[in-house]
Amino acid sequence: ETGVTQTPRHLVMGMTNKKSLKCEQHLGHNAMYWYKQSAKKPLELMFVYSLEERVENNSVPSRFSPECPNSSHLFLHLHTLQPEDSALYLCASSQDPVSGDPNNQPQHFGDGTRLSIL
Amino acid sequence: GESVGLHLPTLSVQEGDNSIINCAYSNSASDYFIWYKQESGKGPQFIIDIRSNMDKRQGQRVTVLLNKTVKHLSLQIAATQPGDSAVYFCAENRGNDMRFGAGTRLTVKP
């Protein structure tokens, strides 16, 4: 049973719709991530939140807008998407090093939201 | 540019045989590596990790080997079972983010 829950599991939307993806982690982690997974391509990091602050935005188009209201929840707001945005969107969480602690920890993933843009 | 890559996109093994999945990385400053397994319809699942101060780590039926000299990482699965069929990713940690390879699809033949 995953400690990271994503909803919805599947989403079909038109290019003019507005929708949101939700992620919740029950692992007590302090960092959360959004990734895009397209067929036959490596995972693409989109956003990183550490201690509820956005620390990285990998040149993601503004039609994707993340929100992290607390350390357990992460949202990805979608607006005016393009057909090439159809993909599996994965959320992950980890316990990031703090105060110079060098011990990296693995990221734990949810099962993703399969997004299809019509 | 720097990247994490896998030598083979697919691997087919007989049930009961050992599997070896390879990964090459190019950033010699990477100090933490992870193997993930992704089954159809699911997210990546953590299998095993290794830090750069080690060259071998064993888990249950899995072993990860790290060769920093040639920047090579491998995952060995002992007595491969049908439930091991999945896509396997290696990942290297660079600062605040993780870089993933494209994955190797492992198919276990009965």
Coordinates of N, CA, C and O in Angstrom, one line a residue, chain A residues 9 33 35 37 40-43 45 48 55-56 58 88 90 96 102-112, chain B residues 4 31-32 34 36 38 41-46 49 51 87 89 93-103:
Chain A
R9 N -7.2 9.1 -10.5 CA -6.3 8.2 -11.2 C -6.3 8.4 -12.7 O -5.3 8.2 -13.4
Y33 N 7.2 16.4 -4.7 CA 7.6 16.6 -6.1 C 6.5 16.3 -7.1 O 5.7 15.4 -6.8
Y35 N 6.3 15.1 -11.1 CA 7.0 14.6 -12.3 C 6.0 14.3 -13.4 O 4.9 14.0 -13.2
Q37 N 5.6 11.8 -16.7 CA 6.2 10.6 -17.3 C 5.5 10.4 -18.7 O 4.3 10.1 -18.7
K40 N 8.3 6.1 -23.1 CA 9.7 5.9 -23.6 C 10.6 7.1 -23.3 O 11.6 7.3 -23.9
K41 N 10.3 7.9 -22.3 CA 11.1 9.0 -21.9 C 11.4 8.9 -20.4 O 10.6 8.4 -19.6
P42 N 12.5 9.4 -19.9 CA 12.8 9.4 -18.5 C 11.8 10.3 -17.8 O 11.2 11.2 -18.4
L43 N 11.6 10.1 -16.5 CA 10.8 11.0 -15.7 C 11.4 12.4 -15.8 O 12.6 12.6 -15.7
L45 N 11.3 16.0 -14.0 CA 11.0 16.7 -12.8 C 10.3 18.0 -13.2 O 10.8 18.8 -14.0
V48 N 9.5 21.1 -7.2 CA 10.0 20.6 -6.0 C 9.6 21.6 -4.9 O 9.8 22.8 -5.0
V55 N 11.2 25.1 -4.3 CA 12.7 25.3 -4.4 C 13.2 25.0 -5.8 O 14.3 25.3 -6.2
E56 N 12.3 24.5 -6.7 CA 12.7 24.3 -8.1 C 11.5 24.3 -9.0 O 10.5 23.7 -8.6
N58 N 11.4 23.5 -13.0 CA 12.2 23.2 -14.2 C 11.6 23.7 -15.5 O 11.3 22.9 -16.4
L88 N 1.5 10.7 -17.9 CA 1.2 10.2 -16.5 C 1.9 11.2 -15.6 O 3.1 11.5 -15.7
L90 N 3.2 12.1 -11.9 CA 3.5 11.4 -10.7 C 3.9 12.4 -9.6 O 4.6 13.4 -9.9
D96 N 13.9 15.2 3.1 CA 15.1 15.8 2.6 C 16.1 16.1 3.7 O 15.7 16.4 4.8
P102 N 23.9 15.1 5.3 CA 24.1 14.7 3.9 C 23.4 13.4 3.6 O 23.5 13.0 2.4
N103 N 22.7 12.8 4.5 CA 22.1 11.5 4.2 C 20.9 11.7 3.3 O 19.8 12.0 3.8
N104 N 21.0 11.5 2.0 CA 19.9 11.5 1.1 C 19.0 10.3 1.4 O 19.4 9.3 1.9
Q105 N 17.7 10.5 1.1 CA 16.7 9.5 1.3 C 15.9 9.3 0.0 O 15.8 10.3 -0.8
P106 N 15.4 8.1 -0.3 CA 14.7 7.9 -1.5 C 13.4 8.6 -1.6 O 12.8 8.9 -0.6
Q107 N 13.0 8.9 -2.8 CA 11.7 9.5 -3.0 C 10.7 8.3 -3.2 O 11.0 7.3 -3.7
H108 N 9.5 8.5 -2.6 CA 8.4 7.5 -2.7 C 7.3 8.1 -3.5 O 6.9 9.2 -3.3
F109 N 6.9 7.3 -4.5 CA 5.9 7.8 -5.5 C 4.5 7.3 -5.3 O 4.3 6.2 -4.7
G110 N 3.6 8.1 -5.7 CA 2.2 7.6 -5.9 C 2.0 6.9 -7.2 O 3.0 6.7 -7.9
D111 N 0.8 6.5 -7.5 CA 0.5 5.7 -8.7 C 0.2 6.6 -9.9 O -0.1 6.1 -11.0
G112 N 0.1 7.9 -9.7 CA 0.0 8.8 -10.8 C -1.4 9.1 -11.2 O -2.4 8.4 -10.8
Chain B
V4 N 21.6 10.1 -17.0 CA 21.6 8.8 -16.5 C 21.0 7.9 -17.6 O 20.0 8.2 -18.1
D31 N 26.3 11.2 -5.5 CA 26.7 10.4 -4.4 C 25.7 9.5 -3.8 O 25.8 8.9 -2.8
Y32 N 24.6 9.4 -4.6 CA 23.5 8.6 -4.1 C 22.7 8.0 -5.2 O 22.4 8.8 -6.2
I34 N 19.7 5.1 -6.7 CA 18.5 4.3 -6.4 C 18.0 3.5 -7.5 O 18.1 3.9 -8.7
Y36 N 14.5 1.7 -9.0 CA 13.0 1.7 -8.8 C 12.5 0.6 -9.8 O 13.0 0.4 -10.8
Q38 N 8.8 -0.3 -11.7 CA 7.5 0.3 -12.1 C 6.7 -0.8 -12.8 O 7.0 -1.1 -14.0
G41 N 0.6 0.5 -14.7 CA -0.5 1.1 -14.0 C -0.2 1.6 -12.6 O -1.0 2.1 -11.9
K42 N 1.1 1.5 -12.3 CA 1.5 1.9 -11.0 C 2.7 2.9 -11.0 O 3.3 3.1 -12.1
G43 N 3.0 3.5 -9.9 CA 4.1 4.4 -9.8 C 5.4 3.7 -9.5 O 5.3 2.5 -9.2
P44 N 6.5 4.3 -9.7 CA 7.8 3.7 -9.4 C 7.9 3.3 -7.9 O 7.4 4.1 -7.0
Q45 N 8.4 2.1 -7.7 CA 8.5 1.6 -6.3 C 9.9 1.4 -5.9 O 10.7 0.8 -6.7
F46 N 10.3 2.0 -4.8 CA 11.7 1.9 -4.3 C 12.1 0.4 -4.1 O 11.4 -0.4 -3.5
D49 N 18.8 1.2 -2.5 CA 19.7 2.3 -2.8 C 21.1 2.1 -2.4 O 21.4 1.1 -1.7
R51 N 24.9 4.4 -1.5 CA 25.7 5.6 -1.4 C 27.0 5.4 -2.0 O 27.5 4.3 -2.1
V87 N 9.2 -2.5 -15.5 CA 10.3 -1.6 -16.0 C 11.1 -1.1 -14.8 O 10.6 -0.8 -13.7
F89 N 14.1 1.4 -13.3 CA 14.8 2.6 -13.5 C 16.0 2.8 -12.5 O 15.8 2.4 -11.3
N93 N 21.3 10.9 -7.6 CA 20.9 12.1 -6.9 C 21.9 13.2 -7.1 O 23.1 13.0 -7.0
R94 N 21.4 14.4 -7.6 CA 22.3 15.5 -7.8 C 21.7 16.7 -7.0 O 20.7 17.3 -7.4
G95 N 22.2 17.0 -5.9 CA 21.7 18.1 -5.1 C 20.3 17.8 -4.7 O 20.0 16.9 -4.0
N96 N 19.4 18.7 -5.1 CA 18.0 18.7 -4.7 C 17.1 17.8 -5.5 O 15.9 17.6 -5.2
D97 N 17.6 17.3 -6.6 CA 16.7 16.5 -7.5 C 17.3 15.2 -7.9 O 18.5 15.0 -7.8
M98 N 16.5 14.4 -8.4 CA 16.8 13.0 -8.8 C 16.7 13.0 -10.4 O 15.8 13.5 -11.0
R99 N 17.7 12.4 -11.0 CA 17.7 12.2 -12.4 C 17.5 10.7 -12.7 O 18.2 9.9 -12.2
F100 N 16.6 10.4 -13.6 CA 16.2 9.1 -13.9 C 16.7 8.6 -15.3 O 16.7 9.4 -16.2
G101 N 17.0 7.3 -15.4 CA 17.2 6.8 -16.7 C 15.8 6.5 -17.4 O 14.8 6.6 -16.7
A102 N 15.9 6.1 -18.6 CA 14.6 5.8 -19.4 C 14.0 4.5 -19.0 O 12.8 4.3 -19.2
G103 N 14.8 3.6 -18.4 CA 14.2 2.3 -17.9 C 14.5 1.2 -18.8 O 14.8 1.3 -20.0

